[in-house]
């Protein structure tokens, strides 16, 4: 068999390189355990899963070493790893849950695990995907939608699925000039980044690096109703809140963070299984005073400009220029996605963190939308840098700034330095 090698896309390479710092961790596992409706036929379900895996080339992906260059690459000719059945009692299941989330052996092996767990009279579906091959959109929406459709209809698809391998090839056709223009754009975005200046002050220095902790704080000062009439997008609004929070906590006159975009810019890409998300640096400078409305409009335009320069992000990933940036992601309701199989909702069962767990960034700022229209701020943070008290302080500052940002005529200087401040 001809094992054709494909380069890693920049975001893939960055995630894998980040993982190598904690190679025995599960920091790149995206896992869910689903309690199935009793009516679900697990043999039929396994066939629907296996057919889905066979249909998309990302599940044939294997990481490999290019023997000529020594680089990590990928190929798309691996055999599908079919659904695994396990049978156990309830007591054994409680122990098994502690072991389900395990590190991946990266080279030459499948980068996903799918198990059907038959536990007494209750069945569960365990899904675990390596993040460098699948993102949240691919899993929560695309995979689960196709699985539901295949289970119900048991039909075959006649047209080929969008190909991740072809996506990689297409990206190689970008001209060197265009690539360098985009790279320079991103270099300017992260120029001058300093951990002491652009990260909230650390208050812990005694724990093992990259220890993971998470805290959820309900926001009091805005609901989704606000954005029904606001002229600014909620993503832009909360990115602004993140940047101003950092500047206020550090006393800096600028802020540099990164923000996560789903990376899908056209209809075909919206159907593509694989890792498509990108983490885009963004800089705001607050030396020249301006109103909230002026700042939000300028920030929104800069975010849109960044999407035109996605190809040049390779320089950011390869040179590690945003490894320690605070990262923002507008999760929306993806954290509460209702999974459906045979048009029946399936309950998500908690899979606990374990000794393999580790955090990816210094601070991940996630904004989640609740069913009642309220927002919850989720901070996934490096507990070797920050205490829970420090993160609660960050959340309180964030919520205060949310309130201030609702006043379009307010000057930024008064948000950062208090009323009566002058630029």
mmCIF file of C-alpha atoms in Angstrom:
data_model
loop_
_atom_site.group_PDB
_atom_site.id
_atom_site.type_symbol
_atom_site.label_atom_id
_atom_site.label_comp_id
_atom_site.label_asym_id
_atom_site.label_seq_id
_atom_site.Cartn_x
_atom_site.Cartn_y
_atom_site.Cartn_z
ATOM 1 C CA UNK A 1 0.000 0.000 0.000
ATOM 2 C CA UNK A 2 1.199 3.505 -0.863
ATOM 3 C CA UNK A 3 1.355 5.448 2.407
ATOM 4 C CA UNK A 4 1.105 8.982 1.008
ATOM 5 C CA UNK A 5 2.173 11.554 3.575
ATOM 6 C CA UNK A 6 0.396 14.873 4.094
ATOM 7 C CA UNK A 7 1.731 17.762 6.115
ATOM 8 C CA UNK A 8 0.023 18.685 9.350
ATOM 9 C CA UNK A 9 -2.150 21.763 9.153
ATOM 10 C CA UNK A 10 -0.678 24.479 11.395
ATOM 11 C CA UNK A 11 -3.338 24.156 14.107
ATOM 12 C CA UNK A 12 -2.845 20.390 14.187
ATOM 13 C CA UNK A 13 0.885 20.835 14.574
ATOM 14 C CA UNK A 14 0.440 23.374 17.355
ATOM 15 C CA UNK A 15 -1.901 21.131 19.354
ATOM 16 C CA UNK A 16 0.421 18.152 18.973
ATOM 17 C CA UNK A 17 3.483 20.186 19.946
ATOM 18 C CA UNK A 18 1.602 21.516 22.964
ATOM 19 C CA UNK A 19 0.668 17.968 23.913
ATOM 20 C CA UNK A 20 4.306 16.851 23.779
ATOM 21 C CA UNK A 21 4.929 19.014 26.870
ATOM 22 C CA UNK A 22 2.567 16.648 28.675
ATOM 23 C CA UNK A 23 2.771 13.626 26.394
ATOM 24 C CA UNK A 24 1.216 11.249 28.928
ATOM 25 C CA UNK A 25 -1.737 13.544 29.605
ATOM 26 C CA UNK A 26 -5.269 13.594 28.225
ATOM 27 C CA UNK A 27 -5.236 17.351 27.601
ATOM 28 C CA UNK A 28 -6.177 16.725 23.940
ATOM 29 C CA UNK A 29 -8.965 14.202 24.563
ATOM 30 C CA UNK A 30 -12.516 15.311 23.728
ATOM 31 C CA UNK A 31 -14.666 12.737 25.475
ATOM 32 C CA UNK A 32 -18.362 12.169 26.151
ATOM 33 C CA UNK A 33 -20.285 9.334 27.751
ATOM 34 C CA UNK A 34 -23.929 9.095 26.695
ATOM 35 C CA UNK A 35 -26.702 7.195 28.458
ATOM 36 C CA UNK A 36 -28.755 5.576 25.683
ATOM 37 C CA UNK A 37 -32.512 5.319 25.547
ATOM 38 C CA UNK A 38 -33.521 1.700 26.359
ATOM 39 C CA UNK A 39 -35.129 1.362 22.914
ATOM 40 C CA UNK A 40 -31.806 1.841 21.093
ATOM 41 C CA UNK A 41 -30.607 -1.330 19.355
ATOM 42 C CA UNK A 42 -26.890 -1.321 20.131
ATOM 43 C CA UNK A 43 -25.961 -3.592 17.195
ATOM 44 C CA UNK A 44 -27.760 -1.258 14.817
ATOM 45 C CA UNK A 45 -26.080 1.684 16.523
ATOM 46 C CA UNK A 46 -22.637 0.123 16.108
ATOM 47 C CA UNK A 47 -23.257 -0.349 12.380
ATOM 48 C CA UNK A 48 -24.326 3.298 12.041
ATOM 49 C CA UNK A 49 -21.178 4.382 13.860
ATOM 50 C CA UNK A 50 -18.873 2.181 11.800
ATOM 51 C CA UNK A 51 -20.468 3.339 8.543
ATOM 52 C CA UNK A 52 -19.921 6.956 9.603
ATOM 53 C CA UNK A 53 -16.285 6.232 10.398
ATOM 54 C CA UNK A 54 -15.778 4.541 7.029
ATOM 55 C CA UNK A 55 -17.354 7.437 5.127
ATOM 56 C CA UNK A 56 -14.985 10.195 6.327
ATOM 57 C CA UNK A 57 -11.264 10.127 5.628
ATOM 58 C CA UNK A 58 -10.358 11.808 8.927
ATOM 59 C CA UNK A 59 -11.015 8.509 10.718
ATOM 60 C CA UNK A 60 -8.414 6.817 8.543
ATOM 61 C CA UNK A 61 -5.886 9.419 9.672
ATOM 62 C CA UNK A 62 -2.682 8.164 11.275
ATOM 63 C CA UNK A 63 0.244 10.262 12.412
ATOM 64 C CA UNK A 64 3.540 9.168 10.892
ATOM 65 C CA UNK A 65 7.198 10.201 10.788
ATOM 66 C CA UNK A 66 8.571 11.342 7.441
ATOM 67 C CA UNK A 67 11.793 9.313 7.294
ATOM 68 C CA UNK A 68 13.422 11.830 4.961
ATOM 69 C CA UNK A 69 12.815 14.949 7.051
ATOM 70 C CA UNK A 70 12.002 13.579 10.508
ATOM 71 C CA UNK A 71 8.810 15.664 10.585
ATOM 72 C CA UNK A 72 5.522 14.434 11.987
ATOM 73 C CA UNK A 73 3.044 14.066 9.115
ATOM 74 C CA UNK A 74 -0.236 12.285 8.553
ATOM 75 C CA UNK A 75 -1.625 9.720 6.167
ATOM 76 C CA UNK A 76 -5.217 8.794 5.389
ATOM 77 C CA UNK A 77 -5.028 5.073 4.657
ATOM 78 C CA UNK A 78 -5.439 3.501 8.095
ATOM 79 C CA UNK A 79 -8.019 0.821 8.794
ATOM 80 C CA UNK A 80 -11.141 1.878 10.641
ATOM 81 C CA UNK A 81 -11.123 1.009 14.341
ATOM 82 C CA UNK A 82 -14.660 -0.340 14.832
ATOM 83 C CA UNK A 83 -16.918 0.178 17.821
ATOM 84 C CA UNK A 84 -15.874 -1.872 20.855
ATOM 85 C CA UNK A 85 -18.480 -3.630 23.007
ATOM 86 C CA UNK A 86 -17.954 -4.038 26.749
ATOM 87 C CA UNK A 87 -20.317 -5.784 29.154
ATOM 88 C CA UNK A 88 -20.188 -5.147 32.935
ATOM 89 C CA UNK A 89 -22.268 -4.569 36.046
ATOM 90 C CA UNK A 90 -23.003 -1.193 37.650
ATOM 91 C CA UNK A 91 -20.168 -1.425 40.171
ATOM 92 C CA UNK A 92 -17.667 -2.251 37.448
ATOM 93 C CA UNK A 93 -19.005 0.644 35.376
ATOM 94 C CA UNK A 94 -18.220 3.161 38.118
ATOM 95 C CA UNK A 95 -14.617 1.935 38.113
ATOM 96 C CA UNK A 96 -14.486 1.836 34.317
ATOM 97 C CA UNK A 97 -15.504 5.497 34.060
ATOM 98 C CA UNK A 98 -12.280 6.430 35.846
ATOM 99 C CA UNK A 99 -10.269 4.632 33.164
ATOM 100 C CA UNK A 100 -12.120 5.590 29.990
ATOM 101 C CA UNK A 101 -10.237 8.820 29.362
ATOM 102 C CA UNK A 102 -6.685 7.665 28.605
ATOM 103 C CA UNK A 103 -3.713 9.135 26.696
ATOM 104 C CA UNK A 104 -3.251 8.347 23.026
ATOM 105 C CA UNK A 105 -0.205 6.645 21.581
ATOM 106 C CA UNK A 106 0.189 9.089 18.729
ATOM 107 C CA UNK A 107 2.237 7.470 15.982
ATOM 108 C CA UNK A 108 0.515 4.966 13.711
ATOM 109 C CA UNK A 109 -2.567 4.302 15.841
ATOM 110 C CA UNK A 110 -6.253 5.316 15.565
ATOM 111 C CA UNK A 111 -6.908 8.722 17.119
ATOM 112 C CA UNK A 112 -10.370 7.973 18.468
ATOM 113 C CA UNK A 113 -12.074 5.421 20.713
ATOM 114 C CA UNK A 114 -15.732 4.464 20.551
ATOM 115 C CA UNK A 115 -17.177 1.969 23.019
ATOM 116 C CA UNK A 116 -20.682 0.700 23.689
ATOM 117 C CA UNK A 117 -20.917 -0.208 27.369
ATOM 118 C CA UNK A 118 -23.669 -2.660 28.291
ATOM 119 C CA UNK A 119 -24.243 -2.177 32.016
ATOM 120 C CA UNK A 120 -26.918 -4.452 33.486
ATOM 121 C CA UNK A 121 -30.134 -3.084 31.913
ATOM 122 C CA UNK A 122 -28.632 0.234 30.816
ATOM 123 C CA UNK A 123 -26.417 0.947 27.782
ATOM 124 C CA UNK A 124 -23.909 3.756 27.281
ATOM 125 C CA UNK A 125 -21.986 5.148 24.318
ATOM 126 C CA UNK A 126 -18.470 6.424 25.023
ATOM 127 C CA UNK A 127 -16.901 8.722 22.418
ATOM 128 C CA UNK A 128 -13.313 9.965 22.641
ATOM 129 C CA UNK A 129 -11.564 11.896 19.850
ATOM 130 C CA UNK A 130 -8.049 13.313 19.737
ATOM 131 C CA UNK A 131 -8.387 17.088 19.401
ATOM 132 C CA UNK A 132 -5.752 17.411 16.666
ATOM 133 C CA UNK A 133 -8.061 15.476 14.341
ATOM 134 C CA UNK A 134 -11.567 16.562 15.449
ATOM 135 C CA UNK A 135 -13.060 19.746 16.872
ATOM 136 C CA UNK A 136 -16.273 20.434 18.768
ATOM 137 C CA UNK A 137 -18.308 21.265 15.666
ATOM 138 C CA UNK A 138 -17.230 17.997 14.035
ATOM 139 C CA UNK A 139 -18.234 15.974 17.069
ATOM 140 C CA UNK A 140 -21.238 17.686 18.636
ATOM 141 C CA UNK A 141 -22.993 18.603 15.409
ATOM 142 C CA UNK A 142 -21.678 16.776 12.337
ATOM 143 C CA UNK A 143 -20.855 13.350 13.773
ATOM 144 C CA UNK A 144 -23.935 13.128 15.978
ATOM 145 C CA UNK A 145 -26.253 14.373 13.209
ATOM 146 C CA UNK A 146 -24.966 11.803 10.745
ATOM 147 C CA UNK A 147 -25.071 9.052 13.366
ATOM 148 C CA UNK A 148 -28.717 9.810 14.094
ATOM 149 C CA UNK A 149 -29.575 9.851 10.388
ATOM 150 C CA UNK A 150 -27.769 6.594 9.641
ATOM 151 C CA UNK A 151 -29.338 4.846 12.631
ATOM 152 C CA UNK A 152 -32.852 5.855 11.584
ATOM 153 C CA UNK A 153 -32.580 5.239 7.857
ATOM 154 C CA UNK A 154 -29.816 2.624 7.516
ATOM 155 C CA UNK A 155 -29.048 3.915 4.043
ATOM 156 C CA UNK A 156 -25.756 4.370 2.244
ATOM 157 C CA UNK A 157 -24.506 7.733 1.027
ATOM 158 C CA UNK A 158 -23.887 7.913 -2.722
ATOM 159 C CA UNK A 159 -21.774 11.071 -2.935
ATOM 160 C CA UNK A 160 -18.267 11.227 -1.425
ATOM 161 C CA UNK A 161 -17.828 13.090 1.842
ATOM 162 C CA UNK A 162 -15.769 16.309 1.895
ATOM 163 C CA UNK A 163 -12.144 15.251 2.271
ATOM 164 C CA UNK A 164 -9.768 16.515 4.930
ATOM 165 C CA UNK A 165 -6.821 15.300 2.859
ATOM 166 C CA UNK A 166 -8.029 17.407 -0.069
ATOM 167 C CA UNK A 167 -8.337 20.407 2.257
ATOM 168 C CA UNK A 168 -4.657 20.033 3.094
ATOM 169 C CA UNK A 169 -3.691 19.864 -0.583
ATOM 170 C CA UNK A 170 -5.784 22.944 -1.435
ATOM 171 C CA UNK A 171 -4.058 24.989 1.260
ATOM 172 C CA UNK A 172 -0.691 24.320 -0.358
ATOM 173 C CA UNK A 173 -1.747 26.347 -3.415
ATOM 174 C CA UNK A 174 -1.544 29.682 -1.580
ATOM 175 C CA UNK A 175 1.144 31.922 -3.067
ATOM 176 C CA UNK A 176 4.289 32.696 -1.079
ATOM 177 C CA UNK A 177 3.532 36.428 -1.284
ATOM 178 C CA UNK A 178 0.031 36.016 0.127
ATOM 179 C CA UNK A 179 1.352 33.736 2.842
ATOM 180 C CA UNK A 180 4.049 36.179 3.909
ATOM 181 C CA UNK A 181 1.580 39.090 4.008
ATOM 182 C CA UNK A 182 -0.623 37.090 6.365
ATOM 183 C CA UNK A 183 2.328 36.013 8.491
ATOM 184 C CA UNK A 184 3.420 39.613 8.932
ATOM 185 C CA UNK A 185 -0.101 40.558 9.958
ATOM 186 C CA UNK A 186 0.006 38.021 12.803
ATOM 187 C CA UNK A 187 3.536 38.965 13.833
ATOM 188 C CA UNK A 188 2.272 42.501 14.384
ATOM 189 C CA UNK A 189 -0.614 41.174 16.473
ATOM 190 C CA UNK A 190 1.653 39.442 18.979
ATOM 191 C CA UNK A 191 4.569 41.871 18.867
ATOM 192 C CA UNK A 192 5.608 42.778 22.381
ATOM 193 C CA UNK A 193 3.732 39.975 24.144
ATOM 194 C CA UNK A 194 4.998 39.642 27.702
ATOM 195 C CA UNK A 195 3.655 37.149 30.238
ATOM 196 C CA UNK A 196 4.135 39.662 33.051
ATOM 197 C CA UNK A 197 2.257 42.338 31.118
ATOM 198 C CA UNK A 198 -0.437 40.389 29.299
ATOM 199 C CA UNK A 199 -1.424 37.704 31.798
ATOM 200 C CA UNK A 200 -3.176 38.353 35.118
ATOM 201 C CA UNK A 201 -0.627 38.282 37.951
ATOM 202 C CA UNK A 202 0.096 34.749 39.149
ATOM 203 C CA UNK A 203 -0.533 34.095 42.829
ATOM 204 C CA UNK A 204 0.669 30.472 43.076
ATOM 205 C CA UNK A 205 4.211 29.262 42.410
ATOM 206 C CA UNK A 206 4.430 25.912 44.200
ATOM 207 C CA UNK A 207 2.381 23.394 42.176
ATOM 208 C CA UNK A 208 3.403 21.244 39.224
ATOM 209 C CA UNK A 209 3.183 23.143 35.933
ATOM 210 C CA UNK A 210 -0.022 22.858 33.879
ATOM 211 C CA UNK A 211 -2.141 21.526 36.745
ATOM 212 C CA UNK A 212 -5.776 21.802 35.653
ATOM 213 C CA UNK A 213 -8.686 23.412 37.388
ATOM 214 C CA UNK A 214 -12.019 24.858 36.245
ATOM 215 C CA UNK A 215 -14.415 27.348 37.772
ATOM 216 C CA UNK A 216 -17.905 28.384 36.588
ATOM 217 C CA UNK A 217 -19.309 31.815 37.432
ATOM 218 C CA UNK A 218 -22.767 33.047 36.403
ATOM 219 C CA UNK A 219 -22.696 36.520 34.875
ATOM 220 C CA UNK A 220 -25.138 39.038 36.352
ATOM 221 C CA UNK A 221 -24.860 42.015 34.016
ATOM 222 C CA UNK A 222 -26.005 40.814 30.590
ATOM 223 C CA UNK A 223 -28.373 38.295 29.003
ATOM 224 C CA UNK A 224 -28.937 37.241 25.407
ATOM 225 C CA UNK A 225 -31.819 39.743 25.181
ATOM 226 C CA UNK A 226 -29.245 42.539 25.084
ATOM 227 C CA UNK A 227 -27.867 41.343 21.748
ATOM 228 C CA UNK A 228 -31.270 41.276 20.086
ATOM 229 C CA UNK A 229 -31.109 45.051 19.778
ATOM 230 C CA UNK A 230 -27.375 45.715 20.144
ATOM 231 C CA UNK A 231 -25.430 46.614 17.007
ATOM 232 C CA UNK A 232 -22.404 44.580 18.098
ATOM 233 C CA UNK A 233 -21.962 40.809 17.935
ATOM 234 C CA UNK A 234 -21.808 38.952 21.237
ATOM 235 C CA UNK A 235 -18.482 37.375 20.253
ATOM 236 C CA UNK A 236 -16.910 40.824 19.749
ATOM 237 C CA UNK A 237 -18.507 42.129 22.946
ATOM 238 C CA UNK A 238 -17.074 39.350 25.111
ATOM 239 C CA UNK A 239 -13.652 39.484 23.453
ATOM 240 C CA UNK A 240 -13.613 43.179 24.377
ATOM 241 C CA UNK A 241 -14.577 42.281 27.963
ATOM 242 C CA UNK A 242 -11.719 39.767 28.111
ATOM 243 C CA UNK A 243 -9.131 42.241 26.828
ATOM 244 C CA UNK A 244 -10.251 45.071 29.081
ATOM 245 C CA UNK A 245 -10.287 42.721 32.089
ATOM 246 C CA UNK A 246 -6.678 41.748 31.445
ATOM 247 C CA UNK A 247 -5.586 45.348 30.921
ATOM 248 C CA UNK A 248 -7.321 46.413 34.123
ATOM 249 C CA UNK A 249 -5.890 43.567 36.206
ATOM 250 C CA UNK A 250 -2.360 44.088 34.885
ATOM 251 C CA UNK A 251 -2.425 47.884 34.718
ATOM 252 C CA UNK A 252 -1.289 47.699 31.083
ATOM 253 C CA UNK A 253 -2.101 50.088 28.249
ATOM 254 C CA UNK A 254 -2.687 47.222 25.835
ATOM 255 C CA UNK A 255 -3.909 43.627 25.775
ATOM 256 C CA UNK A 256 -3.013 40.618 23.623
ATOM 257 C CA UNK A 257 -5.182 37.509 23.692
ATOM 258 C CA UNK A 258 -6.244 34.828 21.238
ATOM 259 C CA UNK A 259 -9.775 33.937 20.234
ATOM 260 C CA UNK A 260 -11.144 30.728 18.751
ATOM 261 C CA UNK A 261 -13.002 30.664 15.435
ATOM 262 C CA UNK A 262 -14.590 27.523 13.975
ATOM 263 C CA UNK A 263 -12.467 27.920 10.828
ATOM 264 C CA UNK A 264 -15.317 27.063 8.482
ATOM 265 C CA UNK A 265 -15.724 29.795 5.876
ATOM 266 C CA UNK A 266 -17.945 28.165 3.248
ATOM 267 C CA UNK A 267 -20.756 25.624 2.942
ATOM 268 C CA UNK A 268 -18.491 22.699 2.035
ATOM 269 C CA UNK A 269 -16.272 23.322 5.037
ATOM 270 C CA UNK A 270 -19.346 23.396 7.267
ATOM 271 C CA UNK A 271 -19.784 19.705 6.405
ATOM 272 C CA UNK A 272 -16.121 18.755 6.779
ATOM 273 C CA UNK A 273 -15.140 16.383 9.590
ATOM 274 C CA UNK A 274 -11.766 17.247 11.117
ATOM 275 C CA UNK A 275 -9.913 19.903 13.058
ATOM 276 C CA UNK A 276 -10.944 23.204 11.500
ATOM 277 C CA UNK A 277 -10.861 25.629 14.429
ATOM 278 C CA UNK A 278 -8.226 28.345 14.521
ATOM 279 C CA UNK A 279 -6.871 30.363 17.436
ATOM 280 C CA UNK A 280 -6.356 33.939 16.264
ATOM 281 C CA UNK A 281 -4.284 36.507 18.190
ATOM 282 C CA UNK A 282 -5.823 39.953 18.640
ATOM 283 C CA UNK A 283 -4.259 43.088 20.115
ATOM 284 C CA UNK A 284 -5.938 46.192 21.510
ATOM 285 C CA UNK A 285 -4.033 49.330 22.455
ATOM 286 C CA UNK A 286 -5.698 51.651 24.950
ATOM 287 C CA UNK A 287 -3.252 54.551 24.923
ATOM 288 C CA UNK A 288 -5.587 56.700 22.785
ATOM 289 C CA UNK A 289 -8.851 57.176 24.628
ATOM 290 C CA UNK A 290 -12.097 56.409 22.814
ATOM 291 C CA UNK A 291 -15.688 55.577 23.563
ATOM 292 C CA UNK A 292 -16.987 52.051 24.038
ATOM 293 C CA UNK A 293 -18.883 52.265 20.737
ATOM 294 C CA UNK A 294 -15.776 53.386 18.850
ATOM 295 C CA UNK A 295 -13.681 50.632 20.378
ATOM 296 C CA UNK A 296 -16.206 47.867 19.729
ATOM 297 C CA UNK A 297 -16.633 48.920 16.087
ATOM 298 C CA UNK A 298 -12.863 48.979 15.523
ATOM 299 C CA UNK A 299 -12.414 45.630 17.276
ATOM 300 C CA UNK A 300 -15.166 44.029 15.207
ATOM 301 C CA UNK A 301 -13.497 45.219 11.998
ATOM 302 C CA UNK A 302 -10.118 43.880 13.145
ATOM 303 C CA UNK A 303 -11.599 40.479 13.954
ATOM 304 C CA UNK A 304 -13.057 40.318 10.439
ATOM 305 C CA UNK A 305 -9.695 41.310 8.928
ATOM 306 C CA UNK A 306 -8.033 38.484 10.833
ATOM 307 C CA UNK A 307 -10.253 35.933 9.122
ATOM 308 C CA UNK A 308 -8.737 37.028 5.803
ATOM 309 C CA UNK A 309 -5.290 36.045 7.059
ATOM 310 C CA UNK A 310 -5.901 32.489 8.329
ATOM 311 C CA UNK A 311 -3.176 30.939 6.119
ATOM 312 C CA UNK A 312 -0.450 32.919 7.885
ATOM 313 C CA UNK A 313 -1.282 31.526 11.309
ATOM 314 C CA UNK A 314 1.358 28.883 10.720
ATOM 315 C CA UNK A 315 3.985 31.373 11.887
ATOM 316 C CA UNK A 316 2.140 31.873 15.178
ATOM 317 C CA UNK A 317 1.788 28.169 15.837
ATOM 318 C CA UNK A 318 5.260 27.132 14.683
ATOM 319 C CA UNK A 319 7.071 29.829 16.646
ATOM 320 C CA UNK A 320 4.903 29.448 19.738
ATOM 321 C CA UNK A 321 4.045 33.134 19.704
ATOM 322 C CA UNK A 322 0.716 32.706 21.512
ATOM 323 C CA UNK A 323 1.445 29.710 23.708
ATOM 324 C CA UNK A 324 0.742 31.649 26.886
ATOM 325 C CA UNK A 325 -1.954 34.050 25.670
ATOM 326 C CA UNK A 326 -5.268 34.051 27.438
ATOM 327 C CA UNK A 327 -7.642 32.297 25.015
ATOM 328 C CA UNK A 328 -11.300 33.236 24.512
ATOM 329 C CA UNK A 329 -14.005 31.046 22.994
ATOM 330 C CA UNK A 330 -17.678 31.828 22.537
ATOM 331 C CA UNK A 331 -19.094 28.391 23.255
ATOM 332 C CA UNK A 332 -22.730 29.357 22.948
ATOM 333 C CA UNK A 333 -24.900 26.351 23.729
ATOM 334 C CA UNK A 334 -22.436 23.746 22.440
ATOM 335 C CA UNK A 335 -21.710 22.744 26.056
ATOM 336 C CA UNK A 336 -25.400 21.885 26.464
ATOM 337 C CA UNK A 337 -25.936 20.303 23.081
ATOM 338 C CA UNK A 338 -28.754 17.764 23.279
ATOM 339 C CA UNK A 339 -27.513 14.628 21.587
ATOM 340 C CA UNK A 340 -30.142 12.755 19.594
ATOM 341 C CA UNK A 341 -30.157 9.116 18.466
ATOM 342 C CA UNK A 342 -33.259 7.740 16.730
ATOM 343 C CA UNK A 343 -34.787 11.151 17.457
ATOM 344 C CA UNK A 344 -34.551 10.408 21.173
ATOM 345 C CA UNK A 345 -32.417 12.580 23.488
ATOM 346 C CA UNK A 346 -29.495 10.856 25.169
ATOM 347 C CA UNK A 347 -28.202 12.039 28.521
ATOM 348 C CA UNK A 348 -24.567 13.092 28.908
ATOM 349 C CA UNK A 349 -22.915 11.289 31.822
ATOM 350 C CA UNK A 350 -19.913 12.869 33.506
ATOM 351 C CA UNK A 351 -16.537 11.313 32.706
ATOM 352 C CA UNK A 352 -14.283 12.415 35.566
ATOM 353 C CA UNK A 353 -10.873 13.961 35.125
ATOM 354 C CA UNK A 354 -8.057 11.699 36.264
ATOM 355 C CA UNK A 355 -4.322 11.653 36.894
ATOM 356 C CA UNK A 356 -3.694 12.124 33.166
ATOM 357 C CA UNK A 357 -5.481 15.492 33.037
ATOM 358 C CA UNK A 358 -3.614 18.722 32.234
ATOM 359 C CA UNK A 359 -4.517 22.222 31.099
ATOM 360 C CA UNK A 360 -3.668 23.502 27.583
ATOM 361 C CA UNK A 361 -3.368 27.270 28.166
ATOM 362 C CA UNK A 362 -2.688 29.624 31.063
ATOM 363 C CA UNK A 363 -6.366 30.630 31.055
ATOM 364 C CA UNK A 364 -9.176 29.582 28.730
ATOM 365 C CA UNK A 365 -12.079 32.021 28.945
ATOM 366 C CA UNK A 366 -15.266 30.290 27.752
ATOM 367 C CA UNK A 367 -18.625 32.007 27.504
ATOM 368 C CA UNK A 368 -21.568 29.617 27.678
ATOM 369 C CA UNK A 369 -25.222 30.418 27.023
ATOM 370 C CA UNK A 370 -27.843 28.925 29.337
ATOM 371 C CA UNK A 371 -31.389 27.921 28.409
ATOM 372 C CA UNK A 372 -32.853 30.957 30.181
ATOM 373 C CA UNK A 373 -30.676 33.366 28.194
ATOM 374 C CA UNK A 374 -28.163 33.988 30.968
ATOM 375 C CA UNK A 375 -24.411 33.512 30.526
ATOM 376 C CA UNK A 376 -21.936 31.436 32.501
ATOM 377 C CA UNK A 377 -18.252 32.273 32.385
ATOM 378 C CA UNK A 378 -16.110 29.117 32.512
ATOM 379 C CA UNK A 379 -12.445 29.597 33.367
ATOM 380 C CA UNK A 380 -10.252 26.581 32.620
ATOM 381 C CA UNK A 381 -6.919 27.581 34.105
ATOM 382 C CA UNK A 382 -3.404 26.565 35.070
ATOM 383 C CA UNK A 383 -3.688 25.904 38.793
ATOM 384 C CA UNK A 384 0.109 26.058 39.105
ATOM 385 C CA UNK A 385 -0.227 29.814 38.373
ATOM 386 C CA UNK A 386 -3.603 30.816 39.761
ATOM 387 C CA UNK A 387 -5.720 30.141 42.811
ATOM 388 C CA UNK A 388 -9.492 29.842 42.690
ATOM 389 C CA UNK A 389 -9.635 33.194 44.486
ATOM 390 C CA UNK A 390 -7.649 34.846 41.659
ATOM 391 C CA UNK A 391 -10.042 33.405 39.077
ATOM 392 C CA UNK A 392 -13.068 34.603 41.036
ATOM 393 C CA UNK A 393 -11.483 38.058 41.030
ATOM 394 C CA UNK A 394 -11.022 37.805 37.246
ATOM 395 C CA UNK A 395 -14.684 36.814 36.843
ATOM 396 C CA UNK A 396 -15.865 39.695 39.041
ATOM 397 C CA UNK A 397 -13.804 42.163 37.000
ATOM 398 C CA UNK A 398 -15.139 40.620 33.793
ATOM 399 C CA UNK A 399 -18.753 41.054 34.934
ATOM 400 C CA UNK A 400 -18.135 44.676 35.970
ATOM 401 C CA UNK A 401 -16.662 45.438 32.560
ATOM 402 C CA UNK A 402 -19.637 43.774 30.837
ATOM 403 C CA UNK A 403 -21.868 46.304 32.555
ATOM 404 C CA UNK A 404 -19.614 49.178 31.509
ATOM 405 C CA UNK A 405 -19.533 48.015 27.876
ATOM 406 C CA UNK A 406 -23.312 48.370 27.653
ATOM 407 C CA UNK A 407 -22.824 52.154 27.812
ATOM 408 C CA UNK A 408 -21.683 52.997 24.280
ATOM 409 C CA UNK A 409 -20.764 56.559 25.139
ATOM 410 C CA UNK A 410 -18.517 55.724 28.054
ATOM 411 C CA UNK A 411 -14.789 56.418 27.685
ATOM 412 C CA UNK A 412 -12.452 53.444 27.975
ATOM 413 C CA UNK A 413 -10.192 55.356 30.350
ATOM 414 C CA UNK A 414 -12.962 55.432 32.953
ATOM 415 C CA UNK A 415 -13.364 51.646 32.686
ATOM 416 C CA UNK A 416 -9.657 50.975 33.075
ATOM 417 C CA UNK A 417 -8.714 53.691 35.568
ATOM 418 C CA UNK A 418 -11.934 54.959 37.125
ATOM 419 C CA UNK A 419 -14.135 58.010 36.693
ATOM 420 C CA UNK A 420 -12.292 61.293 36.188
ATOM 421 C CA UNK A 421 -9.403 59.623 34.327
ATOM 422 C CA UNK A 422 -7.858 61.390 31.375
ATOM 423 C CA UNK A 423 -5.961 59.889 28.469
#
